[in-house]
């Protein structure tokens, strides 16, 4: 199979993505290492399934030390991108008018966590659907959102084989994930109603039942 070339159609994420190359070049130039990073999150799922609109950029790096080179407080290049940011020990969130760029220090979980795509003339490690869902449930399943549920459901329905090998990471907070969605139905349904859908039309209850049944089948 040849290298996937990601078509550019003028969507919001495309205006943010060049900043990813700028940030990683800061690691290269000032950190003295060739940066290892992956592109994941909801925007990658959108590119794969066209199920909803996603505008933000989620980048994952293996070492928290990378973050210092991407921090507007420390890096003139990062400051030139935006002076509006949130800084934590394991991530940097850069806020721009068009959307947000999150850089998260988190290692890959699955055995085959990414594919190589051509994006804007660069070879980029793009996370598989299984890796994206594994990270969502493993790292924040206990605080899952309606959007996480929607993303999970589309992968179950459209590409269940993508979740092979992710079972240990999906199960860590599986009960807490389902419980949170069940005990706060009004809040979750309100969140769900604000998802800008494209090509996936399951309602909230259908998505919840789909996720619950899939997770039960892994136990």
mmCIF file of C-alpha atoms in Angstrom:
data_model
loop_
_atom_site.group_PDB
_atom_site.id
_atom_site.type_symbol
_atom_site.label_atom_id
_atom_site.label_comp_id
_atom_site.label_asym_id
_atom_site.label_seq_id
_atom_site.Cartn_x
_atom_site.Cartn_y
_atom_site.Cartn_z
ATOM 1 C CA UNK A 1 0.000 0.000 0.000
ATOM 2 C CA UNK A 2 1.336 3.429 -0.935
ATOM 3 C CA UNK A 3 1.713 6.368 1.371
ATOM 4 C CA UNK A 4 -1.621 8.024 2.077
ATOM 5 C CA UNK A 5 -1.597 11.626 0.927
ATOM 6 C CA UNK A 6 -4.057 13.638 2.988
ATOM 7 C CA UNK A 7 -6.113 15.892 0.730
ATOM 8 C CA UNK A 8 -6.444 19.494 1.874
ATOM 9 C CA UNK A 9 -9.933 20.949 1.602
ATOM 10 C CA UNK A 10 -9.681 24.224 3.495
ATOM 11 C CA UNK A 11 -10.868 22.929 6.867
ATOM 12 C CA UNK A 12 -9.881 24.631 10.100
ATOM 13 C CA UNK A 13 -7.350 22.048 11.267
ATOM 14 C CA UNK A 14 -5.291 22.757 8.152
ATOM 15 C CA UNK A 15 -4.616 26.325 9.268
ATOM 16 C CA UNK A 16 -3.280 25.023 12.590
ATOM 17 C CA UNK A 17 -1.180 22.133 11.370
ATOM 18 C CA UNK A 18 1.838 24.101 10.057
ATOM 19 C CA UNK A 19 2.400 25.188 13.657
ATOM 20 C CA UNK A 20 3.010 21.523 14.529
ATOM 21 C CA UNK A 21 6.043 21.531 12.266
ATOM 22 C CA UNK A 22 7.264 24.772 13.845
ATOM 23 C CA UNK A 23 6.931 23.347 17.354
ATOM 24 C CA UNK A 24 8.693 20.100 16.506
ATOM 25 C CA UNK A 25 11.484 22.017 14.827
ATOM 26 C CA UNK A 26 12.064 23.767 18.145
ATOM 27 C CA UNK A 27 12.751 20.359 19.694
ATOM 28 C CA UNK A 28 15.051 19.504 16.803
ATOM 29 C CA UNK A 29 17.031 22.753 16.894
ATOM 30 C CA UNK A 30 17.201 23.468 20.610
ATOM 31 C CA UNK A 31 16.781 19.987 22.052
ATOM 32 C CA UNK A 32 19.307 18.401 19.755
ATOM 33 C CA UNK A 33 17.143 15.365 18.971
ATOM 34 C CA UNK A 34 14.946 14.305 16.096
ATOM 35 C CA UNK A 35 11.478 14.603 17.662
ATOM 36 C CA UNK A 36 9.215 11.585 17.750
ATOM 37 C CA UNK A 37 5.578 12.633 17.676
ATOM 38 C CA UNK A 38 2.182 11.429 16.542
ATOM 39 C CA UNK A 39 -0.976 13.172 15.354
ATOM 40 C CA UNK A 40 -4.105 11.772 16.975
ATOM 41 C CA UNK A 41 -7.386 12.722 18.607
ATOM 42 C CA UNK A 42 -10.768 13.605 17.184
ATOM 43 C CA UNK A 43 -9.478 15.343 14.074
ATOM 44 C CA UNK A 44 -7.734 12.173 12.916
ATOM 45 C CA UNK A 45 -10.946 10.214 13.509
ATOM 46 C CA UNK A 46 -12.766 12.841 11.435
ATOM 47 C CA UNK A 47 -10.270 12.354 8.606
ATOM 48 C CA UNK A 48 -10.785 8.600 8.805
ATOM 49 C CA UNK A 49 -14.590 8.430 9.151
ATOM 50 C CA UNK A 50 -16.050 11.900 8.466
ATOM 51 C CA UNK A 51 -18.421 11.301 11.373
ATOM 52 C CA UNK A 52 -18.216 14.774 12.934
ATOM 53 C CA UNK A 53 -16.485 18.109 12.618
ATOM 54 C CA UNK A 54 -13.278 18.499 14.599
ATOM 55 C CA UNK A 55 -11.069 21.568 14.400
ATOM 56 C CA UNK A 56 -8.329 21.128 17.004
ATOM 57 C CA UNK A 57 -4.931 19.459 16.708
ATOM 58 C CA UNK A 58 -3.816 16.788 19.199
ATOM 59 C CA UNK A 59 -0.119 15.923 19.149
ATOM 60 C CA UNK A 60 1.499 13.281 21.341
ATOM 61 C CA UNK A 61 5.155 13.150 22.373
ATOM 62 C CA UNK A 62 6.917 10.506 24.493
ATOM 63 C CA UNK A 63 8.912 12.820 26.751
ATOM 64 C CA UNK A 64 7.619 15.710 28.899
ATOM 65 C CA UNK A 65 10.917 17.496 28.272
ATOM 66 C CA UNK A 66 9.696 18.224 24.738
ATOM 67 C CA UNK A 67 7.077 20.534 26.190
ATOM 68 C CA UNK A 68 9.593 23.139 27.298
ATOM 69 C CA UNK A 69 10.511 23.778 23.676
ATOM 70 C CA UNK A 70 6.840 24.376 22.816
ATOM 71 C CA UNK A 71 5.976 26.631 25.732
ATOM 72 C CA UNK A 72 5.310 30.296 24.828
ATOM 73 C CA UNK A 73 6.808 31.248 28.187
ATOM 74 C CA UNK A 74 10.144 29.736 27.155
ATOM 75 C CA UNK A 75 10.162 29.595 23.368
ATOM 76 C CA UNK A 76 10.020 32.692 21.131
ATOM 77 C CA UNK A 77 8.832 30.490 18.262
ATOM 78 C CA UNK A 78 5.933 29.176 20.347
ATOM 79 C CA UNK A 79 5.188 32.693 21.591
ATOM 80 C CA UNK A 80 4.977 33.856 17.976
ATOM 81 C CA UNK A 81 2.175 31.330 17.452
ATOM 82 C CA UNK A 82 0.148 32.513 20.446
ATOM 83 C CA UNK A 83 0.547 34.055 23.876
ATOM 84 C CA UNK A 84 -2.677 32.414 25.073
ATOM 85 C CA UNK A 85 -1.878 29.008 26.493
ATOM 86 C CA UNK A 86 -2.365 26.557 29.352
ATOM 87 C CA UNK A 87 0.674 24.859 30.834
ATOM 88 C CA UNK A 88 0.631 21.662 32.878
ATOM 89 C CA UNK A 89 3.295 19.092 33.729
ATOM 90 C CA UNK A 90 2.198 16.716 30.979
ATOM 91 C CA UNK A 91 0.742 18.989 28.309
ATOM 92 C CA UNK A 92 0.710 22.388 26.651
ATOM 93 C CA UNK A 93 -2.499 23.809 25.196
ATOM 94 C CA UNK A 94 -2.015 26.607 22.685
ATOM 95 C CA UNK A 95 -5.154 28.658 22.065
ATOM 96 C CA UNK A 96 -5.584 30.346 18.700
ATOM 97 C CA UNK A 97 -8.616 32.047 17.138
ATOM 98 C CA UNK A 98 -9.089 29.119 14.750
ATOM 99 C CA UNK A 99 -8.803 26.407 17.390
ATOM 100 C CA UNK A 100 -6.463 24.764 19.861
ATOM 101 C CA UNK A 101 -3.240 22.804 19.601
ATOM 102 C CA UNK A 102 -2.751 20.314 22.428
ATOM 103 C CA UNK A 103 0.664 18.729 22.867
ATOM 104 C CA UNK A 104 0.449 15.847 25.334
ATOM 105 C CA UNK A 105 3.284 13.829 26.828
ATOM 106 C CA UNK A 106 1.974 10.270 26.581
ATOM 107 C CA UNK A 107 3.589 7.140 25.212
ATOM 108 C CA UNK A 108 1.866 4.959 22.653
ATOM 109 C CA UNK A 109 -0.191 2.094 24.019
ATOM 110 C CA UNK A 110 -0.941 -0.367 21.228
ATOM 111 C CA UNK A 111 1.523 -2.501 19.282
ATOM 112 C CA UNK A 112 0.858 -0.744 15.956
ATOM 113 C CA UNK A 113 -0.053 2.778 17.060
ATOM 114 C CA UNK A 114 0.348 4.761 13.857
ATOM 115 C CA UNK A 115 0.570 4.868 10.077
ATOM 116 C CA UNK A 116 2.646 7.233 7.964
ATOM 117 C CA UNK A 117 0.661 9.810 5.982
ATOM 118 C CA UNK A 118 1.824 12.636 3.781
ATOM 119 C CA UNK A 119 0.425 15.856 5.236
ATOM 120 C CA UNK A 120 1.437 19.115 3.604
ATOM 121 C CA UNK A 121 4.464 17.448 2.051
ATOM 122 C CA UNK A 122 5.717 15.995 5.330
ATOM 123 C CA UNK A 123 5.672 12.377 6.465
ATOM 124 C CA UNK A 124 3.599 12.362 9.660
ATOM 125 C CA UNK A 125 2.909 9.533 12.100
ATOM 126 C CA UNK A 126 -0.890 9.464 12.237
ATOM 127 C CA UNK A 127 -2.445 7.430 15.013
ATOM 128 C CA UNK A 128 -4.652 4.470 14.235
ATOM 129 C CA UNK A 129 -8.250 4.532 15.399
ATOM 130 C CA UNK A 130 -7.396 1.823 17.921
ATOM 131 C CA UNK A 131 -4.611 3.909 19.437
ATOM 132 C CA UNK A 132 -6.812 7.006 19.630
ATOM 133 C CA UNK A 133 -9.657 5.205 21.387
ATOM 134 C CA UNK A 134 -7.206 3.361 23.644
ATOM 135 C CA UNK A 135 -5.727 6.680 24.776
ATOM 136 C CA UNK A 136 -9.164 8.232 25.301
ATOM 137 C CA UNK A 137 -10.397 5.445 27.555
ATOM 138 C CA UNK A 138 -7.108 4.607 29.269
ATOM 139 C CA UNK A 139 -6.156 8.143 30.219
ATOM 140 C CA UNK A 140 -9.561 9.712 30.790
ATOM 141 C CA UNK A 141 -12.241 7.046 30.684
ATOM 142 C CA UNK A 142 -13.255 7.967 34.228
ATOM 143 C CA UNK A 143 -14.079 11.482 33.001
ATOM 144 C CA UNK A 144 -15.359 10.559 29.550
ATOM 145 C CA UNK A 145 -17.543 12.894 27.529
ATOM 146 C CA UNK A 146 -20.407 12.465 25.095
ATOM 147 C CA UNK A 147 -17.949 13.251 22.313
ATOM 148 C CA UNK A 148 -15.689 10.406 23.469
ATOM 149 C CA UNK A 149 -18.710 8.105 23.354
ATOM 150 C CA UNK A 150 -19.586 9.253 19.839
ATOM 151 C CA UNK A 151 -16.019 8.664 18.652
ATOM 152 C CA UNK A 152 -15.918 5.228 20.272
ATOM 153 C CA UNK A 153 -19.241 4.222 18.731
ATOM 154 C CA UNK A 154 -18.240 5.189 15.196
ATOM 155 C CA UNK A 155 -15.091 3.064 15.397
ATOM 156 C CA UNK A 156 -17.065 0.103 16.761
ATOM 157 C CA UNK A 157 -19.578 0.411 13.940
ATOM 158 C CA UNK A 158 -17.315 1.363 11.035
ATOM 159 C CA UNK A 159 -14.035 -0.332 11.850
ATOM 160 C CA UNK A 160 -14.223 -2.775 14.792
ATOM 161 C CA UNK A 161 -11.042 -4.570 13.736
ATOM 162 C CA UNK A 162 -9.195 -1.334 14.468
ATOM 163 C CA UNK A 163 -9.827 -2.006 18.158
ATOM 164 C CA UNK A 164 -8.080 -5.380 18.148
ATOM 165 C CA UNK A 165 -5.226 -5.296 20.607
ATOM 166 C CA UNK A 166 -6.620 -2.324 22.508
ATOM 167 C CA UNK A 167 -8.686 -4.366 24.980
ATOM 168 C CA UNK A 168 -6.462 -3.937 28.086
ATOM 169 C CA UNK A 169 -6.511 -0.171 27.675
ATOM 170 C CA UNK A 170 -10.230 0.017 26.933
ATOM 171 C CA UNK A 171 -11.076 -2.024 30.012
ATOM 172 C CA UNK A 172 -9.055 -0.093 32.601
ATOM 173 C CA UNK A 173 -11.804 2.495 33.170
ATOM 174 C CA UNK A 174 -14.608 0.790 31.232
ATOM 175 C CA UNK A 175 -16.999 0.552 34.173
ATOM 176 C CA UNK A 176 -16.342 4.152 35.231
ATOM 177 C CA UNK A 177 -16.801 5.340 31.641
ATOM 178 C CA UNK A 178 -20.205 3.696 31.267
ATOM 179 C CA UNK A 179 -21.280 4.679 34.786
ATOM 180 C CA UNK A 180 -20.495 8.341 34.155
ATOM 181 C CA UNK A 181 -22.530 8.308 30.958
ATOM 182 C CA UNK A 182 -25.436 6.514 32.641
ATOM 183 C CA UNK A 183 -25.710 8.597 35.821
ATOM 184 C CA UNK A 184 -25.585 12.013 34.113
ATOM 185 C CA UNK A 185 -27.913 11.484 31.153
ATOM 186 C CA UNK A 186 -29.208 15.039 30.866
ATOM 187 C CA UNK A 187 -25.724 16.572 30.864
ATOM 188 C CA UNK A 188 -24.408 13.970 28.444
ATOM 189 C CA UNK A 189 -27.352 14.286 26.076
ATOM 190 C CA UNK A 190 -26.911 18.053 26.069
ATOM 191 C CA UNK A 191 -23.217 17.590 25.201
ATOM 192 C CA UNK A 192 -24.198 15.052 22.564
ATOM 193 C CA UNK A 193 -26.652 17.467 20.951
ATOM 194 C CA UNK A 194 -23.810 19.945 20.359
ATOM 195 C CA UNK A 195 -21.729 17.523 18.277
ATOM 196 C CA UNK A 196 -21.534 18.775 14.694
ATOM 197 C CA UNK A 197 -22.335 15.529 12.905
ATOM 198 C CA UNK A 198 -21.448 14.621 9.370
ATOM 199 C CA UNK A 199 -21.884 10.997 8.340
ATOM 200 C CA UNK A 200 -22.813 9.083 11.501
ATOM 201 C CA UNK A 201 -26.301 9.382 12.908
ATOM 202 C CA UNK A 202 -26.678 7.077 15.923
ATOM 203 C CA UNK A 203 -28.477 8.785 18.792
ATOM 204 C CA UNK A 204 -27.103 8.970 22.330
ATOM 205 C CA UNK A 205 -28.762 5.813 23.625
ATOM 206 C CA UNK A 206 -27.724 3.816 20.577
ATOM 207 C CA UNK A 207 -24.121 4.915 21.005
ATOM 208 C CA UNK A 208 -24.185 4.096 24.707
ATOM 209 C CA UNK A 209 -25.670 0.648 24.142
ATOM 210 C CA UNK A 210 -23.122 -0.028 21.399
ATOM 211 C CA UNK A 211 -20.196 0.949 23.626
ATOM 212 C CA UNK A 212 -21.533 -0.946 26.624
ATOM 213 C CA UNK A 213 -22.064 -4.136 24.621
ATOM 214 C CA UNK A 214 -18.630 -3.919 23.018
ATOM 215 C CA UNK A 215 -16.859 -3.421 26.345
ATOM 216 C CA UNK A 216 -18.845 -6.239 27.947
ATOM 217 C CA UNK A 217 -17.696 -8.515 25.149
ATOM 218 C CA UNK A 218 -14.062 -7.803 26.009
ATOM 219 C CA UNK A 219 -14.375 -8.912 29.631
#
